[in-house]
Coordinates of C-alpha atoms and ligand atoms in Angstrom, one line a residue:
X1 CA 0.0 0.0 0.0
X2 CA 1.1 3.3 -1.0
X3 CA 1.7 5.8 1.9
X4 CA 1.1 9.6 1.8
X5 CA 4.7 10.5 0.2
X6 CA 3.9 12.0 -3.2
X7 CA 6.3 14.7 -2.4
X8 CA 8.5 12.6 -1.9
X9 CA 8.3 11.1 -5.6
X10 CA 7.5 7.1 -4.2
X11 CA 4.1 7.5 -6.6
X12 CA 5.7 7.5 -10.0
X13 CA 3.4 8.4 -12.9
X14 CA 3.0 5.2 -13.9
X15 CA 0.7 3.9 -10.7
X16 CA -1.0 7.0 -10.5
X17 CA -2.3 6.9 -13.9
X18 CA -3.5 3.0 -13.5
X19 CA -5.2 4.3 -10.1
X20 CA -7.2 7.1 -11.6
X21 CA -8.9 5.7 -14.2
X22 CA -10.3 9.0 -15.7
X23 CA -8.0 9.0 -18.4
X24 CA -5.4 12.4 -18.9
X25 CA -5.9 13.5 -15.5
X26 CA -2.7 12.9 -14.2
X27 CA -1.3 14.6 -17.8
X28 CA -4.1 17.6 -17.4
X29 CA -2.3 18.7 -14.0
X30 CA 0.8 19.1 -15.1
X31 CA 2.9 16.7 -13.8
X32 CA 4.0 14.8 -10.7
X33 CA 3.2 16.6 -7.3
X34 CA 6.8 17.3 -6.4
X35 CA 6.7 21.3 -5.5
X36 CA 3.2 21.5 -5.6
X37 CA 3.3 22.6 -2.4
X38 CA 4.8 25.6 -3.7
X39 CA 2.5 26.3 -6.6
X40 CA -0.9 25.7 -4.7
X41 CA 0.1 26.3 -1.3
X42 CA -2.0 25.3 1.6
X43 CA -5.4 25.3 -0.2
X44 CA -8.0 23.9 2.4
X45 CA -10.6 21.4 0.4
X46 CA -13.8 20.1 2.9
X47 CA -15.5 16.9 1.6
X48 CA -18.8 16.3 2.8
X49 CA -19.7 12.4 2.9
X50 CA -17.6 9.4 2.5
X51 CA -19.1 7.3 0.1
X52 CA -17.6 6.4 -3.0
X53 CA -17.9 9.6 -4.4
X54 CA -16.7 11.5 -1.1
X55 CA -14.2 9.2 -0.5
X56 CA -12.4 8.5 -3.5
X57 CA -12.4 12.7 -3.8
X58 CA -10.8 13.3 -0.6
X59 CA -8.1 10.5 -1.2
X60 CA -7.1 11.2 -4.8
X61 CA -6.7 15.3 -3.9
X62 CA -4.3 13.9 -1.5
X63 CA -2.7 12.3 -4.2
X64 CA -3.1 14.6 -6.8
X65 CA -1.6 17.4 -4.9
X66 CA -0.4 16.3 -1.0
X67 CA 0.4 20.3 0.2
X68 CA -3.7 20.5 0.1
X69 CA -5.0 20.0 3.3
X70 CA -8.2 17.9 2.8
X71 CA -11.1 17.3 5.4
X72 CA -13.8 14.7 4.7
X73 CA -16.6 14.8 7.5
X74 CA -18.9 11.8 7.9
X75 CA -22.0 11.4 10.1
X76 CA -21.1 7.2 10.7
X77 CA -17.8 6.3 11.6
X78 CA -17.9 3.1 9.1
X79 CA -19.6 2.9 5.3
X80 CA -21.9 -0.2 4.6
X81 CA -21.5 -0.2 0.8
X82 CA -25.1 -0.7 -1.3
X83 CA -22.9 -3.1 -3.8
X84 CA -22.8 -6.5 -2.1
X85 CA -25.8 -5.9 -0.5
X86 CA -28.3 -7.9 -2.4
X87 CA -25.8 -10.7 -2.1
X88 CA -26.0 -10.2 1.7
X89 CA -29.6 -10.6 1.0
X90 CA -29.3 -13.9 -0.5
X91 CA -26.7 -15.4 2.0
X92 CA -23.6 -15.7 -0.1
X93 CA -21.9 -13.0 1.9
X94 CA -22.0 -11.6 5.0
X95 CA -22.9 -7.8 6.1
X96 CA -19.8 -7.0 8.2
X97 CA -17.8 -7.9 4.5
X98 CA -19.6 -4.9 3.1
X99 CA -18.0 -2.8 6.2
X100 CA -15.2 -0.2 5.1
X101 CA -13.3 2.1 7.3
X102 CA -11.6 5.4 6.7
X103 CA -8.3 4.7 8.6
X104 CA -6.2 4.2 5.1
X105 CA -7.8 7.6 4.4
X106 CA -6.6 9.4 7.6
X107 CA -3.4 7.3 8.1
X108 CA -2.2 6.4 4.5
X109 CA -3.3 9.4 2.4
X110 CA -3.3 12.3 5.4
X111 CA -7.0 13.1 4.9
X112 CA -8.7 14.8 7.9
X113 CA -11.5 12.4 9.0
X114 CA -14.3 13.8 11.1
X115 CA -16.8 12.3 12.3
X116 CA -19.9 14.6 12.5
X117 CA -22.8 15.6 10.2
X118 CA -22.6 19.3 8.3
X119 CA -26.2 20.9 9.6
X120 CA -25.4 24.2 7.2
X121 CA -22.8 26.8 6.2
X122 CA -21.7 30.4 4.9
X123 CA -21.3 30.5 1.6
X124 CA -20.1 34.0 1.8
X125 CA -17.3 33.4 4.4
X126 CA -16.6 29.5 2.8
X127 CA -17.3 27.5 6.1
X128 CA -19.3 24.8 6.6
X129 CA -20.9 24.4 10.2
X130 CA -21.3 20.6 12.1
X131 CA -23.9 19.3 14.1
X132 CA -20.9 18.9 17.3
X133 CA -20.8 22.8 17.4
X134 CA -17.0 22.9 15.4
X135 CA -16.8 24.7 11.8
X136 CA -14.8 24.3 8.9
X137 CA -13.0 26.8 6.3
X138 CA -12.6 25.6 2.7
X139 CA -11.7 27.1 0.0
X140 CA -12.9 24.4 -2.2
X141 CA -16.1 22.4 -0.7
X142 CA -17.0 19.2 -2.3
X143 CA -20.3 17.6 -1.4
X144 CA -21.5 13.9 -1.9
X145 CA -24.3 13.3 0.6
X146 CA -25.5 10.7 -1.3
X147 CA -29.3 10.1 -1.9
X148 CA -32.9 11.2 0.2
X149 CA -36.4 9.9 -0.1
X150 CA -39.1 11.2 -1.4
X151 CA -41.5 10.0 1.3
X152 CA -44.5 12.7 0.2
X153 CA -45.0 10.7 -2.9
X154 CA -45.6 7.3 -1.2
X155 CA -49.0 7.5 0.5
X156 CA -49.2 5.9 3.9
X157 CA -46.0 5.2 5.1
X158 CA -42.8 7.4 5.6
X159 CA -39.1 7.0 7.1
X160 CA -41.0 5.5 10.8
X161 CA -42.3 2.8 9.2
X162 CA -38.7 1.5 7.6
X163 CA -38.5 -1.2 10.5
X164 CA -41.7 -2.6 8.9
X165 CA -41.2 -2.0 5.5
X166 CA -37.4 -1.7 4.4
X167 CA -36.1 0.1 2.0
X168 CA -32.7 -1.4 2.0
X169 CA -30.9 1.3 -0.1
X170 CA -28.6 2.7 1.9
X171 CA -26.2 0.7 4.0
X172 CA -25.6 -1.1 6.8
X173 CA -29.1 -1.4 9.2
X174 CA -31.9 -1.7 6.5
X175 CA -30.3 -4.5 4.7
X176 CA -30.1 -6.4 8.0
X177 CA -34.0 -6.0 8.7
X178 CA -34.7 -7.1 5.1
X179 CA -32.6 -10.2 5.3
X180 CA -34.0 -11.1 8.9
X181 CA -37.9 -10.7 7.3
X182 CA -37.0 -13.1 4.8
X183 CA -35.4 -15.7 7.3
X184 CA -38.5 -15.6 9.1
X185 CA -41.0 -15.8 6.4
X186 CA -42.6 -19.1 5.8
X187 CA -42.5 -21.3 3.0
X188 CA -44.9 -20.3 0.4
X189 CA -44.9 -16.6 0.9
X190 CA -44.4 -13.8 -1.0
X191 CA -41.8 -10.9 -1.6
X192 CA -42.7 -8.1 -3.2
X193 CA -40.3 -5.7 -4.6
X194 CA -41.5 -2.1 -5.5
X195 CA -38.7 -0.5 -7.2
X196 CA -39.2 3.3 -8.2
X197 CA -39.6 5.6 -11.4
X198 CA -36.7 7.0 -12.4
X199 CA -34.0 8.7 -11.8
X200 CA -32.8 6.7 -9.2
X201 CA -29.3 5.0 -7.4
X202 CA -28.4 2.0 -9.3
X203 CA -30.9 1.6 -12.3
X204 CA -30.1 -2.5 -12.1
X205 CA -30.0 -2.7 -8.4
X206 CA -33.7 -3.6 -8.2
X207 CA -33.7 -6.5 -10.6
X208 CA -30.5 -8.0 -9.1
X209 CA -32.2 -8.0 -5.9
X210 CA -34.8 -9.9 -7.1
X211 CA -33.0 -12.3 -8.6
X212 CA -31.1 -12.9 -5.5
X213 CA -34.2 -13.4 -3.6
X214 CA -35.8 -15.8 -6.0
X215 CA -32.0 -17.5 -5.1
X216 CA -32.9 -17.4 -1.7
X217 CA -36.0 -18.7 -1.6
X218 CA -35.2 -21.0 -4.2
X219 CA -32.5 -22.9 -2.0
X220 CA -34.7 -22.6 1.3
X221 CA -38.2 -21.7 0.9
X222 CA -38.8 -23.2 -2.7
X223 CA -42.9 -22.7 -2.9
X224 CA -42.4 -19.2 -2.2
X225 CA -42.6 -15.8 -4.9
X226 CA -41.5 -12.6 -5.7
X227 CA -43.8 -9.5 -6.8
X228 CA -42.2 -7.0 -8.4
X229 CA -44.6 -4.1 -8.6
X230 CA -42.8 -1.8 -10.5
X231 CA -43.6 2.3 -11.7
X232 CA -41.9 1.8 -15.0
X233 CA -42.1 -0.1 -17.8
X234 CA -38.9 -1.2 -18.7
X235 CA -35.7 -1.2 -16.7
X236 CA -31.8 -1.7 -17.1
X237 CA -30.3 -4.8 -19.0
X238 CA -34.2 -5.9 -18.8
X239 CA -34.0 -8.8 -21.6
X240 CA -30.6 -10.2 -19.8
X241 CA -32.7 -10.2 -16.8
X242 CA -35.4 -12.0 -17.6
X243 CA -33.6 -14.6 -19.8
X244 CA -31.6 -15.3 -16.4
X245 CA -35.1 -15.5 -14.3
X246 CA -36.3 -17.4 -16.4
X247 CA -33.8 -20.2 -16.7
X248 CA -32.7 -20.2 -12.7
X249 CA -35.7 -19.3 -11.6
X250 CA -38.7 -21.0 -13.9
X251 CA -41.9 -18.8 -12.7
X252 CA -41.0 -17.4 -9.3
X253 CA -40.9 -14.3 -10.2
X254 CA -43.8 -11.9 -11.7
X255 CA -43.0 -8.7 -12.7
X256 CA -46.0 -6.0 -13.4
X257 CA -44.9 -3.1 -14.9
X258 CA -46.6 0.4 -14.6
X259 CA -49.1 0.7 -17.0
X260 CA -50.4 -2.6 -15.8
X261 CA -50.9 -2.6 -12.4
X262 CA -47.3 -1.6 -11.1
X263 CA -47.4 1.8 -9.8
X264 CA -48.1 2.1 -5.9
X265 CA -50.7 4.2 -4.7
X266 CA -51.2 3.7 -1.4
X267 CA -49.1 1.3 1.3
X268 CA -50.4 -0.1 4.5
X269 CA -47.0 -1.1 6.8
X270 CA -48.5 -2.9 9.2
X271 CA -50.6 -5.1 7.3
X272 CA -48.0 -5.6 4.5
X273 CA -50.0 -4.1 1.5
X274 CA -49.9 -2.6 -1.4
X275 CA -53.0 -1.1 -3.4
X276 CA -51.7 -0.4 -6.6
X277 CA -53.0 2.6 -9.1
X278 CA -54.5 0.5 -12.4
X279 CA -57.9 -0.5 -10.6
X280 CA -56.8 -0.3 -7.3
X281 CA -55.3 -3.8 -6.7
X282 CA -54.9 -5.3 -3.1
X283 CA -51.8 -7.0 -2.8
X284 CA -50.9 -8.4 0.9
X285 CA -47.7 -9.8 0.9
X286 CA -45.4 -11.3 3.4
X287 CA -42.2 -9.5 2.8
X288 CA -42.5 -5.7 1.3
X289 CA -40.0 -3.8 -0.2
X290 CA -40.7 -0.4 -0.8
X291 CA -38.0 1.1 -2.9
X292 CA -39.0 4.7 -2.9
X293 CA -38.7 7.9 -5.0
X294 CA -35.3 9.8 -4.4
X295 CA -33.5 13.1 -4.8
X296 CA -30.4 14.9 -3.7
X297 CA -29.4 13.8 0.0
X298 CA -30.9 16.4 2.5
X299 CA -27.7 18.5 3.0
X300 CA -27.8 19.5 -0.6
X301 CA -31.5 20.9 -0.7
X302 CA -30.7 22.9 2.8
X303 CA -27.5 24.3 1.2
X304 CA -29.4 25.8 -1.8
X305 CA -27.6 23.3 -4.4
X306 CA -30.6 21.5 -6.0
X307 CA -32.8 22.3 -8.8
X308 CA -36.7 22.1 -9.0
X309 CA -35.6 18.1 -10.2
X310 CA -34.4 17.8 -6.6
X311 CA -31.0 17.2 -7.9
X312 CA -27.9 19.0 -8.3
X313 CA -27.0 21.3 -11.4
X314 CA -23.2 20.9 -12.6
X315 CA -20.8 21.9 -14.7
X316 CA -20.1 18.2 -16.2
X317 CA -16.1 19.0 -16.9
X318 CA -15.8 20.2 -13.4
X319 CA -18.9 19.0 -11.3
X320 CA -18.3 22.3 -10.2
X321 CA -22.4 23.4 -9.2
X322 CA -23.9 26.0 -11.7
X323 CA -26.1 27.3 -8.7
X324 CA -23.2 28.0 -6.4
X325 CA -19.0 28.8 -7.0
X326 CA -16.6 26.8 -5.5
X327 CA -18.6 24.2 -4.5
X328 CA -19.0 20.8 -6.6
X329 CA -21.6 18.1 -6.2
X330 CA -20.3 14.5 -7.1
X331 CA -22.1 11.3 -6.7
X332 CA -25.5 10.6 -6.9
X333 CA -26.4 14.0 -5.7
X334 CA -25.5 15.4 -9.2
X335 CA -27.0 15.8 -12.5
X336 CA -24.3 14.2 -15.0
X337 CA -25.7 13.7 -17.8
X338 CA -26.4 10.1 -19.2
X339 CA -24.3 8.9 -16.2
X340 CA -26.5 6.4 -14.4
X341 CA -26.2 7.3 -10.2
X342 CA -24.1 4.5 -9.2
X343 CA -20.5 3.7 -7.1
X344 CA -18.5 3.7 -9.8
X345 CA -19.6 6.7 -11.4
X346 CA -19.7 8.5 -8.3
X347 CA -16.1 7.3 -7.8
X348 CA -15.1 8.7 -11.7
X349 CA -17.0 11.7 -10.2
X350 CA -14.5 12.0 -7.4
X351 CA -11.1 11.2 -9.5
X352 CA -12.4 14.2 -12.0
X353 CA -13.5 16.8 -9.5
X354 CA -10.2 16.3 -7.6
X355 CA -8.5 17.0 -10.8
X356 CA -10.4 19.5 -11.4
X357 CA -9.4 21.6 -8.3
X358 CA -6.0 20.6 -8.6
X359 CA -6.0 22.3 -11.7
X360 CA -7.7 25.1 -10.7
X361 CA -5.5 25.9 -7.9
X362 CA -2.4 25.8 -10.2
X363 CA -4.0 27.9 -12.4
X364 CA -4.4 25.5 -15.2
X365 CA -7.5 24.7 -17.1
X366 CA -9.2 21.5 -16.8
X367 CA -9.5 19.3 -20.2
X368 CA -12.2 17.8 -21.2
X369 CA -13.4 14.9 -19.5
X370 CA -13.7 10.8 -20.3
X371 CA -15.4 8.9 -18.1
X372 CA -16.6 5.2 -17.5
X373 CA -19.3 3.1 -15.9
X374 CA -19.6 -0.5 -15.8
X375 CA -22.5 -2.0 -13.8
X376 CA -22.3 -5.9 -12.5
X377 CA -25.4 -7.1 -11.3
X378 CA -25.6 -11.1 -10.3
X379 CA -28.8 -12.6 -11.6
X380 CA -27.6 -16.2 -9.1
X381 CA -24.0 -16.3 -7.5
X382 CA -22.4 -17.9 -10.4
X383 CA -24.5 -15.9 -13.2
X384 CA -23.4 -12.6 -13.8
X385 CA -24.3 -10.2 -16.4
X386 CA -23.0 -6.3 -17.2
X387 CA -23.5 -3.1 -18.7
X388 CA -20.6 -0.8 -19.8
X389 CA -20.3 2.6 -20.8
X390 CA -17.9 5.0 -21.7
X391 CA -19.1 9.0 -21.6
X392 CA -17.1 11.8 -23.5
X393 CA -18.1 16.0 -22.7
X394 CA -19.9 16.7 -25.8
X395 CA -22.0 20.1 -25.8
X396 CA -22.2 20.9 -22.5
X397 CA -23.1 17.4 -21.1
X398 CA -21.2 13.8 -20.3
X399 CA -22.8 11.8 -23.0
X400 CA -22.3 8.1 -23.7
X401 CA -20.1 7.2 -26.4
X402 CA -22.2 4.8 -29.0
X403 CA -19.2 3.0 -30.3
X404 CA -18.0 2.3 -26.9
X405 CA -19.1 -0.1 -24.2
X406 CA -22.6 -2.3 -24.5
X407 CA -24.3 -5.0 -22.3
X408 CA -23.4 -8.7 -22.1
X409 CA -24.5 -10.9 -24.8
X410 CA -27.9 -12.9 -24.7
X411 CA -28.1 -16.7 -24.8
X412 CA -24.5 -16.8 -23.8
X413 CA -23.1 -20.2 -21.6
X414 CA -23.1 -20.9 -18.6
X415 CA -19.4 -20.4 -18.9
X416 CA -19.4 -17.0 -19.6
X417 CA -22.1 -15.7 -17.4
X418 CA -19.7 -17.5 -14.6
X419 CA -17.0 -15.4 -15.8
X420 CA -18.9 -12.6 -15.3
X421 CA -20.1 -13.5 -11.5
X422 CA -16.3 -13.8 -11.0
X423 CA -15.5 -10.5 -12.7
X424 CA -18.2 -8.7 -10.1
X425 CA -16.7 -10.3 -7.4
X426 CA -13.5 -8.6 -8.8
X427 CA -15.0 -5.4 -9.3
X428 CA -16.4 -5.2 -5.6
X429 CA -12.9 -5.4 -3.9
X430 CA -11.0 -3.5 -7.1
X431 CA -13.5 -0.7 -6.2
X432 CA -13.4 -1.0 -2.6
X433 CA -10.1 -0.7 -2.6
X434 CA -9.8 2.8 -4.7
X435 CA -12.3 3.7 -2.7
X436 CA -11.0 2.9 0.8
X437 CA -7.5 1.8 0.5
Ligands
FAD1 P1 -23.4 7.6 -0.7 O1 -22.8 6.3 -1.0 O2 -24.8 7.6 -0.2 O3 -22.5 8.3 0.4 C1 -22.9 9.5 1.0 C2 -22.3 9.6 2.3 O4 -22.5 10.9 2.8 C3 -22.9 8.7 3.4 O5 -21.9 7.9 4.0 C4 -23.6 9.6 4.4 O6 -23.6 9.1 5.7 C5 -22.8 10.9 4.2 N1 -23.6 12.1 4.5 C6 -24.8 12.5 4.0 N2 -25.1 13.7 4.5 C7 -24.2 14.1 5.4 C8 -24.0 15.2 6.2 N3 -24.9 16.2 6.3 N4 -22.9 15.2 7.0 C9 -22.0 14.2 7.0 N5 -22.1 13.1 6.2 C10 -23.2 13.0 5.4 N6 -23.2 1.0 -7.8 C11 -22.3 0.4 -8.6 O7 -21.4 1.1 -9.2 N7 -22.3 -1.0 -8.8 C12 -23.1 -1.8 -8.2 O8 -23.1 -3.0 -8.3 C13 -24.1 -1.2 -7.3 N8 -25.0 -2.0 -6.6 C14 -25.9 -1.4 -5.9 C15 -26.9 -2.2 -5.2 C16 -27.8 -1.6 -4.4 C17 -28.9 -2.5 -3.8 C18 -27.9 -0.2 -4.2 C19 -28.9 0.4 -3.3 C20 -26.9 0.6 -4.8 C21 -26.0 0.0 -5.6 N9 -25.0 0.8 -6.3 C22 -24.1 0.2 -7.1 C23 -25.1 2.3 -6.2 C24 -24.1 2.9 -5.2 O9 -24.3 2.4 -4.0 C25 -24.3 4.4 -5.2 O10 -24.4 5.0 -6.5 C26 -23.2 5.1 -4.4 O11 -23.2 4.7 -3.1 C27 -23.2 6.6 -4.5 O12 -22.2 7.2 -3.8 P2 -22.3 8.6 -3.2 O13 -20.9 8.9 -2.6 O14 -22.9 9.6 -4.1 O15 -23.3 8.5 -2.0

């Protein structure tokens, strides 16, 4: 592992241009960090959140440029990533797996870890202000809070009833309350699956969990089903899907799509039901997973950065916001373009943005951007399937390349679709490791 001693040359500019992934960056800042201390002197950057998009943002500053003295404040003192998740949810791996720390930040990199949540701040004066009474002065902020709810839009429950009724997309806690409903449910029962209209985190991240369910139950509760009640009607590598379901799965799963019968109108928590819009269908269920609606996390409304989509306005070269100077919104939080919301584009987020500042505190102007996406999703532990992507800065907006990238083949063997499995696997701890390492 790499310690914090770019200025001392141990990073050559081979290794950092195999970490970073956004491709020039390294190039774009004009060389290796020796006596950047002298051209940037002590800039102060505050990152707020430590997911992948945080994270990565406050570590690869640190590496970009190590005379910049970066903060990252985080409410929790550990992330639970989302990725993995589902295969918590199916038993194949444990929770505690998913569990990342931020002492390589802090103790490899020399990032500034706090743990504390920002409440608000003075955008005049640059200074961020934290629920333990302490504030921060930035020149740079960089916020990645991540996703919030839109709990107005489902009618008759909101974030109390979540012990009932998980939602299971964030973290840690509500994936442990899913998984414990689905121990406990009898054989013959049914899961249903309410995943929302888009945009939303992980546009697969639905359909893999309900593959991995129908695993689940499959293995230990055989007579049972899975609902999928969903608000669109179509969704991410769809055919790859349900050629997978179909052939692990026979008919376990139903899917209903919005125009017929899907949407939600109304949930009752306690009694497990749904009454969907088309004709007002009762559905009670066993197991209920409500996926809801979503926007910017919280802090990002309060501090003025959203736009009547609920999400955050960019400049797509520098995910620098349009609504607010010298603050930039990475992650899911931010509007980029035909980038889906997801870890790894929230991490390609954080590589660019850091360049980004970098740049600008040299002076130097920021090139134009490519940036990547590739999306794993397990349809059974050894049956993978993906969708890649690679997005160039074309007219104002990070577009996807149509030359580049694509999804897995259909009717491919059982060979390749364990390659694939094995390739996610890969991906989680490649990631994690960028990310955390
Ligand atoms: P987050 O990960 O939500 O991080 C935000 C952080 O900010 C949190 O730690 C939060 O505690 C902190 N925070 C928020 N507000 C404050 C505040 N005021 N003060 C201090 N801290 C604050 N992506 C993939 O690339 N591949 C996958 O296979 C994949 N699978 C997924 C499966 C599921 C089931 C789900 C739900 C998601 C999946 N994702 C996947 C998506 C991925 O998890 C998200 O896109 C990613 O977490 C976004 O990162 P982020 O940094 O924007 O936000």
């Amino acid at each position: 592992m790499a310690g914090n001693n770019s200025a001392n040359g141990s990073w050559t500019r081979r290794r950092v241009l195999q970490a970073g992934g956004a491709a020039g960056l390294w190039a774009a800042l004009g060389g290796p960090a020796v006596g950047a201390a002298e051209r940037s002197g002590s800039k102060r950057v505050v990152v707020v959140g430590g997911g992948p998009g945080g994270a990565t943002c406050a570590k690869y500053l640190r590496k970009y440029d190590p005379s910049v003295s970066v903060t990252l404040v985080e409410r929790n003192a550990h992330y639970y990533t989302c990725f993995g998740g589902n295969w918590y949810l199916s038993g194949f791996r444990e929770l505690d797996s998913l569990r990342h720390s931020y002492s390589a930040l802090e103790k490899e990199h020399g990032v500034q870890v706090v743990q504390d949540t920002v409440t608000g701040w003075d955008a005049e004066k640059g200074r961020v202000e934290l629920a333990g009474g302490e504030a921060l002065d930035f020149d740079r902020l960089v916020v990645s809070p991540g996703i919030d709810f839109r709990w107005e839009e489902v009618e008759g429950m909101d974030e109390g009833d979540t012990e009932e009724v998980p939602h299971a997309w964030e973290g840690g806690e509500q994936y442990r309350i899913l998984r414990r409903q689905l121990e406990a449910m009898e054989d013959g029962g049914t899961v249903a699956v309410c995943p929302p209209a888009n945009p939303f985190r992980c546009p697969p991240g639905p359909y893999e969990r309900v593959s991995l369910i129908a695993h689940y139950l499959k293995e230990h509760k055989p007579r049972s089903k899975v609902l999928v009640l969903d608000a669109k009607d179509k969704f991410s590598k769809q055919g790859l899907f349900e050629e997978g379901w179909a052939e692990l799965y026979g008919d376990m799963i139903e899917w209903v799509p919005g125009s017929e019968g899907g949407v939600i109108d109304r949930v009752e928590p306690g009694a497990r039901k749904v009454l969907t819009q088309e004709g007002f269908e009762e559905h009670e269920v066993d197991v209920l997973n409500v996926i809801p609606p979503q926007r910017a996390g919280r802090i990002a409304r309060e501090m003025g950065l959203t736009d009547d989509s609920g999400w955050c306005p960019v400049d797509q070269r520098t995910f620098e916001s349009t609504v607010q100077p010298n603050v930039h919104v990475i992650g899911d939080a931010a509007i980029a373009g035909d980038m889906p919301k997801s870890g790894f584009a929230a991490n390609n987020h954080g590589k660019m943005t850091a360049a980004a500042i970098v740049s600008r505190f040299r002076g130097h102007d920021m090139p134009d951007p490519s940036l990547v996406n590739t999306c794993y999703s397990l349809v059974g532990p050894e049956y993978g399937i993906s969708v890649a992507a690679v997005y160039r800065y074309e007219d104002e907006e990070l577009r996807s390349i149509e030359e580049a990238g694509g999804v897995s083949p259909s009717d491919a063997d059982s060979f390749f679709r364990m390659r694939e499995a094995r390739y996610t696997r890969g991906w989680y701890e490649a990631i994690a490791d960028d990310i955390f390492g």
